[in-house]
Tab-separated table of C-alpha atoms in Angstrom:
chain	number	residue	atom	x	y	z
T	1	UNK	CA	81.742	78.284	137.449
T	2	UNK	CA	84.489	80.131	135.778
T	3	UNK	CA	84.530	81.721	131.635
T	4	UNK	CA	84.521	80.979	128.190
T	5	UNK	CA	86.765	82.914	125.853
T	6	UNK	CA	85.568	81.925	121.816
T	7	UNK	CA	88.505	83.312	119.695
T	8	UNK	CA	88.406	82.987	115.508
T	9	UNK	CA	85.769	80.182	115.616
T	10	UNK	CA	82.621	79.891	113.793
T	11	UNK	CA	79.185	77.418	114.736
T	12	UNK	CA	79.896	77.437	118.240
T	13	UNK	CA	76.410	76.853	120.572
T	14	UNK	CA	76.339	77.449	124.426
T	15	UNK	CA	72.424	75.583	125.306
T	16	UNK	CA	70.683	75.351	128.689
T	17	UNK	CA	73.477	76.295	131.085
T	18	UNK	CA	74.376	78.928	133.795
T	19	UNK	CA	77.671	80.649	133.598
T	20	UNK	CA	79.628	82.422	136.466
T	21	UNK	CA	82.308	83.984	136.694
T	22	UNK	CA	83.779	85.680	139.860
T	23	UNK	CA	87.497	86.045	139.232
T	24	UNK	CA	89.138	89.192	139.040
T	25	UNK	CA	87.161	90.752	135.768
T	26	UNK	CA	85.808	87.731	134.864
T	27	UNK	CA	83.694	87.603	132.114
T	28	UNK	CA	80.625	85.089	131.486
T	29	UNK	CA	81.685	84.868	127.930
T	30	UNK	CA	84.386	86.587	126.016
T	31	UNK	CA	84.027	86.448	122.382
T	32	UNK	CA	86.459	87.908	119.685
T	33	UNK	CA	86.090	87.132	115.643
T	34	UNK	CA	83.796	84.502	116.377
T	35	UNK	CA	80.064	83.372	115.416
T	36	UNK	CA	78.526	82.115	119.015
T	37	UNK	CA	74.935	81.163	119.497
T	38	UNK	CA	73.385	81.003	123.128
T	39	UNK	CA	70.360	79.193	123.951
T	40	UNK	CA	68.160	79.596	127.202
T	41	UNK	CA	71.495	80.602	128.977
T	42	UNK	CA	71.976	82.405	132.027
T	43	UNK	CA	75.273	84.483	132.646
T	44	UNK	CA	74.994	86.064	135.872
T	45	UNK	CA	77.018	86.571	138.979
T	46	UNK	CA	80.062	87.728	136.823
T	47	UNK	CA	83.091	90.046	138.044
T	48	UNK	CA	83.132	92.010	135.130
T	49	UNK	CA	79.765	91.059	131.967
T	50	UNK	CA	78.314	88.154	131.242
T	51	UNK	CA	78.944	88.814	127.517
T	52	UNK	CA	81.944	90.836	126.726
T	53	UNK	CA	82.352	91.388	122.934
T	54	UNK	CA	85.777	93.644	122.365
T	55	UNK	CA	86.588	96.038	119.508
T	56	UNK	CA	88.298	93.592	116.140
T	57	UNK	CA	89.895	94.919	113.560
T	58	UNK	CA	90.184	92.029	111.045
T	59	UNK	CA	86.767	89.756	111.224
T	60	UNK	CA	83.633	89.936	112.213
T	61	UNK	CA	81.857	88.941	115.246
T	62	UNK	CA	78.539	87.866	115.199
T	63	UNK	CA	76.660	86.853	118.797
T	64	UNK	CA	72.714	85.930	118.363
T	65	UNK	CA	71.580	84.952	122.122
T	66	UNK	CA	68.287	83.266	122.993
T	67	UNK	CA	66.089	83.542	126.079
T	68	UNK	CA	68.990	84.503	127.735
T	69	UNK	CA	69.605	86.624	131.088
T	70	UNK	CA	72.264	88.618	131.997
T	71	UNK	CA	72.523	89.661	135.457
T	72	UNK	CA	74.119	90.606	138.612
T	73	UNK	CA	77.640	91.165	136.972
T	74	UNK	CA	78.908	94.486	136.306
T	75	UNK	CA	77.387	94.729	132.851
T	76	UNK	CA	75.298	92.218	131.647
T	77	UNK	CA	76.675	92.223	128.073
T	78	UNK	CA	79.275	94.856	126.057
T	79	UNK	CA	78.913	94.870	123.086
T	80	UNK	CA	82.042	97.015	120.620
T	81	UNK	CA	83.381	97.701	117.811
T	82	UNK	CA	82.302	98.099	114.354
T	83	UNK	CA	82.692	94.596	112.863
T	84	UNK	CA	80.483	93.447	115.647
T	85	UNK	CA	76.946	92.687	115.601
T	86	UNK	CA	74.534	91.147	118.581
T	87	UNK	CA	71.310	90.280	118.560
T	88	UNK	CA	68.767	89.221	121.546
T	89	UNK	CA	65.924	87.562	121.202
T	90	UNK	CA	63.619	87.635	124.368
T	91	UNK	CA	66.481	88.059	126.653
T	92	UNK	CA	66.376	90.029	129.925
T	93	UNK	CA	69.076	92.417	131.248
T	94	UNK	CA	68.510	92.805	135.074
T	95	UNK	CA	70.192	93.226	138.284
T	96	UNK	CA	73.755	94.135	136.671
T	97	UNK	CA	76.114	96.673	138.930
T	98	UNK	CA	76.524	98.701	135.638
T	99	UNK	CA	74.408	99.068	132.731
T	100	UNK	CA	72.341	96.024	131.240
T	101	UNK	CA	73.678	96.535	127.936
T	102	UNK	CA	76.763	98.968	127.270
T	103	UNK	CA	77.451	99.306	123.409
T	104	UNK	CA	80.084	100.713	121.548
T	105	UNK	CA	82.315	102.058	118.823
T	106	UNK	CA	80.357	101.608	116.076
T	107	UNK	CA	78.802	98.132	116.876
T	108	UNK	CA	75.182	97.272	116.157
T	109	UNK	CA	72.619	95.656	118.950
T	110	UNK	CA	69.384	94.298	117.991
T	111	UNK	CA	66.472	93.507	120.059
T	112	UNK	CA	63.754	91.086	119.159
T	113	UNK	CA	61.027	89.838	121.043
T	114	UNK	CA	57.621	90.754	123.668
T	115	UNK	CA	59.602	88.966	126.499
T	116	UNK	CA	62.674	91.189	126.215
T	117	UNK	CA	63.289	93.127	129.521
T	118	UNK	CA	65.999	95.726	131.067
T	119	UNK	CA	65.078	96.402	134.020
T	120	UNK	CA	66.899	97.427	137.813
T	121	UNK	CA	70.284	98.104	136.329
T	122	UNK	CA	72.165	99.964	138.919
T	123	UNK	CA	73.600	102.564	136.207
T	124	UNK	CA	71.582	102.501	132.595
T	125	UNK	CA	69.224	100.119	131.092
T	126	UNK	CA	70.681	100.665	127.566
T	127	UNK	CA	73.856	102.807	126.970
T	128	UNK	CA	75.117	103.852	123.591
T	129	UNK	CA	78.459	105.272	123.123
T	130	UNK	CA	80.544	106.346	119.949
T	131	UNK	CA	78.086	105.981	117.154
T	132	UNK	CA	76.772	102.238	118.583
T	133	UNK	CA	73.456	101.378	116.854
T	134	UNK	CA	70.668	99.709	119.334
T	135	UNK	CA	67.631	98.850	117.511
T	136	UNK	CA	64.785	97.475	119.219
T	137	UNK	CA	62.758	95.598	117.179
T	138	UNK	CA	60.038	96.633	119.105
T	139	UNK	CA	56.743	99.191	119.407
T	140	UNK	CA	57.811	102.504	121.343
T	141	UNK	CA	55.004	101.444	123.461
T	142	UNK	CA	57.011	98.514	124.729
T	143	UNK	CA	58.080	98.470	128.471
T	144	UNK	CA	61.690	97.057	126.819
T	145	UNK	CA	63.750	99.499	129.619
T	146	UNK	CA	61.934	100.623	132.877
T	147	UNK	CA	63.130	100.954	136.786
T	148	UNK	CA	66.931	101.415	135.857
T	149	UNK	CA	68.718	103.770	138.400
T	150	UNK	CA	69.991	106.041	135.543
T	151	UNK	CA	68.604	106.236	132.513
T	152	UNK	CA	66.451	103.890	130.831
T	153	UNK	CA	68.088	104.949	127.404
T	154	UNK	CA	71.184	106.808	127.413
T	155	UNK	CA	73.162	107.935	123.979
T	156	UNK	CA	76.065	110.092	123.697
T	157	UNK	CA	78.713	110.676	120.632
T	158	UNK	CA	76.769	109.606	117.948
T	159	UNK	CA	75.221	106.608	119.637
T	160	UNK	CA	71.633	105.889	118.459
T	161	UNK	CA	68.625	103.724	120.076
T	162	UNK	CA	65.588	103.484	117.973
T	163	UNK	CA	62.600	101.733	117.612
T	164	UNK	CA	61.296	100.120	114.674
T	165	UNK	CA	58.309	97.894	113.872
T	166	UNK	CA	59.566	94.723	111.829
């Protein structure tokens, strides 16, 4: 119970653990300039995401999560800025008062993997904003977004969310 904020540190591993976090825009996990790895964690129950990744200006952040889930929170993970790349790997994105994934200001979201799921997001399933690239490593034929209560997909100034076969 409670966050993790990872600033300017590199090799840092969250494994097999739940994270909550229900104080006043709390977040699950806050990481800035960092290189995080999650493993079979589950952020959910969080005031404000699970994963928030803000907009850098001087390093990069790189976040690779795991069978993860992200739920019930506002957003399950935010994902900005264009030194920032994330990448999930049969995660699911459920239940979140917001959008399951809300991207960014030029940052780049991958998606790997048949157990991937974003599903009964109160607002959008995906959501890409300001030239954000989503790829979903994934066939079109893929039930990656479904029963959202806005869009499964949604894009606007410049934001992109493609398919592509690997």
């Amino acid at each position: 119970l409670g966050g993790f904020g990872i600033y300017e540190q590199e090799n840092i591993t969250f494994k097999n653990m739940t994270v909550t976090n229900t104080s006043n825009n709390g977040y699950g996990i806050f990481i800035s300039n960092a290189k995080v790895e999650l493993f079979d964690v589950a952020l959910k129950g969080c005031e404000s995401c699970g994963l928030f990744v803000p907009h850098t200006t001087s390093l990069t952040t790189t976040v690779v999560a795991n069978r993860c889930q992200f739920a019930n929170s506002r957003n399950g993970a935010f994902v900005r800025g264009s030194l920032t790349s994330a990448t999930f790997k049969n995660c699911v994105f459920h239940d979140n008062d917001e959008d399951g994934i809300y991207g960014s200001e030029f940052a780049t979201v991958h998606l790997h993997g048949e157990a991937t799921a974003i599903h009964s997001n109160e607002d959008e399933g995906i959501s890409a904003f300001d030239n954000c690239k989503v790829i979903i490593h994934l066939p079109s034929h893929h039930n990656t977004t479904y029963n959202n209560r806005g869009d499964d997909r949604f894009t606007i100034r410049g934001g992109t969310i493609t398919n592509v076969e690997d």
